[in-house]
Amino acid sequence: MDPTPIELKKLEGENALLIGWDDGQRRRYTYGELRKACPCVTCRNEKKQAAADPVKLPILTPLEARPVQVDKMSLAGNYAYRITFSDGHNTGLFTFEHLRGLGEIVE
């Protein structure tokens, strides 16, 4: 059985959140890291496109140029979170398994 989150806490002033897992592990996730790790089809296609043409620089809107924030997190069933970011993106489902592979372990 995969670990399940039992604690979710915004780390104010750090632009990060903390997830505590039912096996005792705690991980810190920066908002930027989460946004870059979005598993949705659109983001996966953008990453493939960027890898295929690394010279092409993206044009960012003023909203995209600001540091990203997490505006909302909600459970999607009993296996994932849907995260709404400050740039308006909210189509990725972050499975618990995917989240467990991200972030850094904290004591």
GROMACS .gro file of N, CA and C in nm:
model
  321
    1MET      N    1   0.084  -0.119   0.000
    1MET     CA    2   0.000   0.000   0.000
    1MET      C    3   0.088   0.125   0.000
    2ASP      N    4   0.058   0.219  -0.088
    2ASP     CA    5   0.135   0.343  -0.097
    2ASP      C    6   0.109   0.432   0.023
    3PRO      N    7   0.211   0.510   0.062
    3PRO     CA    8   0.191   0.604   0.173
    3PRO      C    9   0.081   0.706   0.140
    4THR      N   10   0.013   0.750   0.243
    4THR     CA   11  -0.095   0.846   0.230
    4THR      C   12  -0.063   0.970   0.312
    5PRO      N   13  -0.091   1.090   0.256
    5PRO     CA   14  -0.069   1.212   0.335
    5PRO      C   15  -0.163   1.219   0.455
    6ILE      N   16  -0.107   1.260   0.568
    6ILE     CA   17  -0.190   1.280   0.687
    6ILE      C   18  -0.176   1.422   0.741
    7GLU      N   19  -0.082   1.499   0.685
    7GLU     CA   20  -0.059   1.637   0.728
    7GLU      C   21  -0.029   1.720   0.604
    8LEU      N   22  -0.089   1.837   0.596
    8LEU     CA   23  -0.065   1.930   0.486
    8LEU      C   24  -0.058   2.070   0.546
    9LYS      N   25   0.055   2.136   0.526
    9LYS     CA   26   0.075   2.264   0.592
    9LYS      C   27   0.154   2.358   0.502
   10LYS      N   28   0.103   2.482   0.486
   10LYS     CA   29   0.177   2.585   0.413
   10LYS      C   30   0.290   2.633   0.502
   11LEU      N   31   0.408   2.646   0.446
   11LEU     CA   32   0.522   2.700   0.520
   11LEU      C   33   0.533   2.847   0.484
   12GLU      N   34   0.468   2.930   0.563
   12GLU     CA   35   0.461   3.073   0.535
   12GLU      C   36   0.601   3.133   0.527
   13GLY      N   37   0.620   3.221   0.429
   13GLY     CA   38   0.748   3.287   0.411
   13GLY      C   39   0.850   3.203   0.336
   14GLU      N   40   0.819   3.078   0.307
   14GLU     CA   41   0.912   2.991   0.236
   14GLU      C   42   0.865   2.954   0.095
   15ASN      N   43   0.743   2.998   0.059
   15ASN     CA   44   0.685   2.958  -0.069
   15ASN      C   45   0.693   2.806  -0.086
   16ALA      N   46   0.652   2.737   0.017
   16ALA     CA   47   0.662   2.591   0.018
   16ALA      C   48   0.551   2.534   0.105
   17LEU      N   49   0.532   2.404   0.091
   17LEU     CA   50   0.439   2.336   0.179
   17LEU      C   51   0.504   2.209   0.232
   18LEU      N   52   0.447   2.160   0.337
   18LEU     CA   53   0.495   2.040   0.403
   18LEU      C   54   0.386   1.935   0.396
   19ILE      N   55   0.424   1.815   0.358
   19ILE     CA   56   0.331   1.702   0.362
   19ILE      C   57   0.390   1.598   0.455
   20GLY      N   58   0.310   1.558   0.554
   20GLY     CA   59   0.347   1.448   0.643
   20GLY      C   60   0.275   1.323   0.594
   21TRP      N   61   0.348   1.214   0.587
   21TRP     CA   62   0.295   1.088   0.535
   21TRP      C   63   0.266   0.992   0.649
   22ASP      N   64   0.176   0.897   0.625
   22ASP     CA   65   0.135   0.805   0.731
   22ASP      C   66   0.244   0.709   0.777
   23ASP      N   67   0.356   0.703   0.704
   23ASP     CA   68   0.468   0.620   0.749
   23ASP      C   69   0.570   0.700   0.830
   24GLY      N   70   0.535   0.826   0.862
   24GLY     CA   71   0.621   0.909   0.945
   24GLY      C   72   0.712   1.003   0.867
   25GLN      N   73   0.725   0.983   0.738
   25GLN     CA   74   0.812   1.071   0.660
   25GLN      C   75   0.743   1.205   0.638
   26ARG      N   76   0.824   1.311   0.639
   26ARG     CA   77   0.774   1.447   0.611
   26ARG      C   78   0.858   1.502   0.497
   27ARG      N   79   0.792   1.567   0.400
   27ARG     CA   80   0.862   1.624   0.286
   27ARG      C   81   0.821   1.769   0.265
   28ARG      N   82   0.920   1.849   0.223
   28ARG     CA   83   0.900   1.991   0.192
   28ARG      C   84   0.900   2.006   0.041
   29TYR      N   85   0.800   2.079  -0.011
   29TYR     CA   86   0.784   2.100  -0.155
   29TYR      C   87   0.777   2.250  -0.183
   30THR      N   88   0.865   2.301  -0.268
   30THR     CA   89   0.852   2.441  -0.307
   30THR      C   90   0.741   2.452  -0.410
   31TYR      N   91   0.676   2.566  -0.414
   31TYR     CA   92   0.568   2.586  -0.510
   31TYR      C   93   0.621   2.577  -0.652
   32GLY      N   94   0.738   2.635  -0.676
   32GLY     CA   95   0.796   2.629  -0.810
   32GLY      C   96   0.824   2.487  -0.855
   33GLU      N   97   0.875   2.406  -0.764
   33GLU     CA   98   0.903   2.266  -0.795
   33GLU      C   99   0.774   2.193  -0.832
   34LEU      N  100   0.668   2.217  -0.756
   34LEU     CA  101   0.540   2.153  -0.785
   34LEU      C  102   0.487   2.196  -0.921
   35ARG      N  103   0.496   2.325  -0.950
   35ARG     CA  104   0.445   2.374  -1.079
   35ARG      C  105   0.521   2.310  -1.194
   36LYS      N  106   0.654   2.301  -1.181
   36LYS     CA  107   0.735   2.241  -1.287
   36LYS      C  108   0.710   2.092  -1.301
   37ALA      N  109   0.664   2.027  -1.195
   37ALA     CA  110   0.640   1.883  -1.198
   37ALA      C  111   0.496   1.847  -1.232
   38CYS      N  112   0.419   1.945  -1.280
   38CYS     CA  113   0.279   1.918  -1.312
   38CYS      C  114   0.271   1.803  -1.412
   39PRO      N  115   0.190   1.701  -1.381
   39PRO     CA  116   0.182   1.583  -1.467
   39PRO      C  117   0.076   1.590  -1.576
   40CYS      N  118   0.010   1.704  -1.595
   40CYS     CA  119  -0.098   1.709  -1.694
   40CYS      C  120  -0.042   1.698  -1.836
   41VAL      N  121  -0.128   1.664  -1.929
   41VAL     CA  122  -0.088   1.644  -2.068
   41VAL      C  123  -0.030   1.773  -2.128
   42THR      N  124  -0.091   1.886  -2.100
   42THR     CA  125  -0.042   2.013  -2.154
   42THR      C  126   0.101   2.039  -2.109
   43CYS      N  127   0.128   2.023  -1.982
   43CYS     CA  128   0.263   2.048  -1.931
   43CYS      C  129   0.363   1.945  -1.986
   44ARG      N  130   0.322   1.820  -1.995
   44ARG     CA  131   0.412   1.718  -2.052
   44ARG      C  132   0.446   1.752  -2.197
   45ASN      N  133   0.346   1.797  -2.274
   45ASN     CA  134   0.372   1.833  -2.414
   45ASN      C  135   0.462   1.955  -2.424
   46GLU      N  136   0.444   2.053  -2.335
   46GLU     CA  137   0.530   2.172  -2.335
   46GLU      C  138   0.674   2.133  -2.304
   47LYS      N  139   0.694   2.039  -2.212
   47LYS     CA  140   0.830   1.995  -2.179
   47LYS      C  141   0.894   1.924  -2.297
   48LYS      N  142   0.818   1.841  -2.367
   48LYS     CA  143   0.870   1.772  -2.485
   48LYS      C  144   0.907   1.872  -2.593
   49GLN      N  145   0.822   1.973  -2.613
   49GLN     CA  146   0.846   2.074  -2.714
   49GLN      C  147   0.972   2.155  -2.680
   50ALA      N  148   0.988   2.191  -2.554
   50ALA     CA  149   1.105   2.267  -2.511
   50ALA      C  150   1.233   2.185  -2.528
   51ALA      N  151   1.225   2.055  -2.502
   51ALA     CA  152   1.342   1.969  -2.519
   51ALA      C  153   1.378   1.954  -2.666
   52ALA      N  154   1.278   1.954  -2.751
   52ALA     CA  155   1.303   1.939  -2.895
   52ALA      C  156   1.360   2.067  -2.956
   53ASP      N  157   1.329   2.181  -2.898
   53ASP     CA  158   1.376   2.310  -2.950
   53ASP      C  159   1.429   2.395  -2.834
   54PRO      N  160   1.544   2.359  -2.779
   54PRO     CA  161   1.594   2.428  -2.659
   54PRO      C  162   1.636   2.572  -2.682
   55VAL      N  163   1.654   2.615  -2.806
   55VAL     CA  164   1.697   2.751  -2.834
   55VAL      C  165   1.581   2.849  -2.824
   56LYS      N  166   1.461   2.802  -2.849
   56LYS     CA  167   1.343   2.886  -2.846
   56LYS      C  168   1.311   2.927  -2.702
   57LEU      N  169   1.307   3.057  -2.677
   57LEU     CA  170   1.277   3.107  -2.543
   57LEU      C  171   1.129   3.136  -2.532
   58PRO      N  172   1.067   3.094  -2.423
   58PRO     CA  173   0.924   3.120  -2.407
   58PRO      C  174   0.900   3.268  -2.376
   59ILE      N  175   0.788   3.318  -2.419
   59ILE     CA  176   0.747   3.454  -2.386
   59ILE      C  177   0.653   3.443  -2.267
   60LEU      N  178   0.690   3.507  -2.158
   60LEU     CA  179   0.612   3.497  -2.035
   60LEU      C  180   0.520   3.618  -2.020
   61THR      N  181   0.400   3.593  -1.974
   61THR     CA  182   0.310   3.703  -1.938
   61THR      C  183   0.357   3.757  -1.804
   62PRO      N  184   0.314   3.878  -1.767
   62PRO     CA  185   0.352   3.932  -1.635
   62PRO      C  186   0.311   3.838  -1.521
   63LEU      N  187   0.197   3.771  -1.535
   63LEU     CA  188   0.153   3.677  -1.432
   63LEU      C  189   0.247   3.558  -1.421
   64GLU      N  190   0.295   3.507  -1.535
   64GLU     CA  191   0.386   3.393  -1.536
   64GLU      C  192   0.526   3.429  -1.485
   65ALA      N  193   0.563   3.555  -1.497
   65ALA     CA  194   0.697   3.599  -1.455
   65ALA      C  195   0.709   3.612  -1.303
   66ARG      N  196   0.598   3.623  -1.233
   66ARG     CA  197   0.602   3.633  -1.087
   66ARG      C  198   0.625   3.496  -1.026
   67PRO      N  199   0.682   3.491  -0.906
   67PRO     CA  200   0.698   3.361  -0.840
   67PRO      C  201   0.561   3.296  -0.820
   68VAL      N  202   0.554   3.169  -0.852
   68VAL     CA  203   0.427   3.097  -0.845
   68VAL      C  204   0.390   3.068  -0.700
   69GLN      N  205   0.262   3.067  -0.674
   69GLN     CA  206   0.208   3.035  -0.542
   69GLN      C  207   0.108   2.921  -0.558
   70VAL      N  208   0.079   2.853  -0.449
   70VAL     CA  209  -0.029   2.755  -0.448
   70VAL      C  210  -0.149   2.827  -0.387
   71ASP      N  211  -0.254   2.841  -0.467
   71ASP     CA  212  -0.374   2.908  -0.420
   71ASP      C  213  -0.470   2.812  -0.350
   72LYS      N  214  -0.472   2.686  -0.397
   72LYS     CA  215  -0.568   2.591  -0.342
   72LYS      C  216  -0.521   2.450  -0.370
   73MET      N  217  -0.549   2.360  -0.277
   73MET     CA  218  -0.527   2.217  -0.295
   73MET      C  219  -0.652   2.146  -0.250
   74SER      N  220  -0.699   2.055  -0.333
   74SER     CA  221  -0.817   1.977  -0.294
   74SER      C  222  -0.795   1.831  -0.331
   75LEU      N  223  -0.853   1.744  -0.250
   75LEU     CA  224  -0.841   1.601  -0.276
   75LEU      C  225  -0.916   1.565  -0.404
   76ALA      N  226  -0.856   1.477  -0.481
   76ALA     CA  227  -0.921   1.419  -0.598
   76ALA      C  228  -0.933   1.270  -0.568
   77GLY      N  229  -1.048   1.230  -0.522
   77GLY     CA  230  -1.064   1.092  -0.478
   77GLY      C  231  -0.980   1.067  -0.354
   78ASN      N  232  -0.926   0.947  -0.342
   78ASN     CA  233  -0.841   0.915  -0.227
   78ASN      C  234  -0.701   0.879  -0.273
   79TYR      N  235  -0.658   0.940  -0.387
   79TYR     CA  236  -0.528   0.906  -0.442
   79TYR      C  237  -0.448   1.025  -0.493
   80ALA      N  238  -0.506   1.147  -0.492
   80ALA     CA  239  -0.437   1.260  -0.555
   80ALA      C  240  -0.488   1.393  -0.500
   81TYR      N  241  -0.409   1.497  -0.528
   81TYR     CA  242  -0.449   1.635  -0.503
   81TYR      C  243  -0.459   1.707  -0.636
   82ARG      N  244  -0.558   1.795  -0.648
   82ARG     CA  245  -0.563   1.890  -0.758
   82ARG      C  246  -0.510   2.021  -0.699
   83ILE      N  247  -0.407   2.076  -0.762
   83ILE     CA  248  -0.346   2.198  -0.713
   83ILE      C  249  -0.379   2.312  -0.808
   84THR      N  250  -0.428   2.422  -0.752
   84THR     CA  251  -0.452   2.543  -0.830
   84THR      C  252  -0.338   2.640  -0.800
   85PHE      N  253  -0.265   2.676  -0.905
   85PHE     CA  254  -0.150   2.766  -0.891
   85PHE      C  255  -0.191   2.910  -0.921
   86SER      N  256  -0.110   3.004  -0.876
   86SER     CA  257  -0.141   3.146  -0.894
   86SER      C  258  -0.141   3.188  -1.040
   87ASP      N  259  -0.081   3.109  -1.129
   87ASP     CA  260  -0.086   3.143  -1.271
   87ASP      C  261  -0.214   3.091  -1.337
   88GLY      N  262  -0.304   3.036  -1.255
   88GLY     CA  263  -0.433   2.989  -1.304
   88GLY      C  264  -0.434   2.842  -1.343
   89HIS      N  265  -0.319   2.779  -1.347
   89HIS     CA  266  -0.312   2.639  -1.390
   89HIS      C  267  -0.367   2.548  -1.280
   90ASN      N  268  -0.453   2.452  -1.320
   90ASN     CA  269  -0.510   2.361  -1.221
   90ASN      C  270  -0.553   2.227  -1.281
   91THR      N  271  -0.494   2.188  -1.393
   91THR     CA  272  -0.542   2.066  -1.459
   91THR      C  273  -0.464   1.940  -1.422
   92GLY      N  274  -0.355   1.954  -1.350
   92GLY     CA  275  -0.278   1.836  -1.313
   92GLY      C  276  -0.329   1.769  -1.187
   93LEU      N  277  -0.336   1.638  -1.191
   93LEU     CA  278  -0.366   1.561  -1.070
   93LEU      C  279  -0.235   1.506  -1.015
   94PHE      N  280  -0.197   1.550  -0.899
   94PHE     CA  281  -0.073   1.507  -0.835
   94PHE      C  282  -0.105   1.385  -0.748
   95THR      N  283  -0.080   1.267  -0.804
   95THR     CA  284  -0.106   1.147  -0.726
   95THR      C  285  -0.015   1.144  -0.605
   96PHE      N  286  -0.057   1.071  -0.503
   96PHE     CA  287   0.027   1.058  -0.384
   96PHE      C  288   0.161   0.997  -0.422
   97GLU      N  289   0.159   0.900  -0.513
   97GLU     CA  290   0.283   0.836  -0.558
   97GLU      C  291   0.377   0.938  -0.624
   98HIS      N  292   0.322   1.025  -0.709
   98HIS     CA  293   0.401   1.128  -0.776
   98HIS      C  294   0.459   1.225  -0.673
   99LEU      N  295   0.375   1.269  -0.579
   99LEU     CA  296   0.421   1.363  -0.476
   99LEU      C  297   0.530   1.302  -0.390
  100ARG      N  298   0.519   1.176  -0.362
  100ARG     CA  299   0.617   1.110  -0.276
  100ARG      C  300   0.756   1.111  -0.340
  101GLY      N  301   0.761   1.115  -0.473
  101GLY     CA  302   0.889   1.121  -0.543
  101GLY      C  303   0.947   1.260  -0.557
  102LEU      N  304   0.873   1.360  -0.515
  102LEU     CA  305   0.918   1.500  -0.524
  102LEU      C  306   0.958   1.549  -0.386
  103GLY      N  307   1.004   1.670  -0.380
  103GLY     CA  308   1.034   1.735  -0.252
  103GLY      C  309   1.159   1.680  -0.186
  104GLU      N  310   1.184   1.736  -0.070
  104GLU     CA  311   1.301   1.692   0.009
  104GLU      C  312   1.255   1.648   0.146
  105ILE      N  313   1.317   1.544   0.195
  105ILE     CA  314   1.283   1.492   0.328
  105ILE      C  315   1.329   1.590   0.433
  106VAL      N  316   1.242   1.617   0.531
  106VAL     CA  317   1.276   1.704   0.643
  106VAL      C  318   1.264   1.624   0.772
  107GLU      N  319   1.338   1.665   0.869
  107GLU     CA  320   1.335   1.597   1.000
  107GLU      C  321   1.222   1.648   1.085
   0.00000   0.00000   0.00000
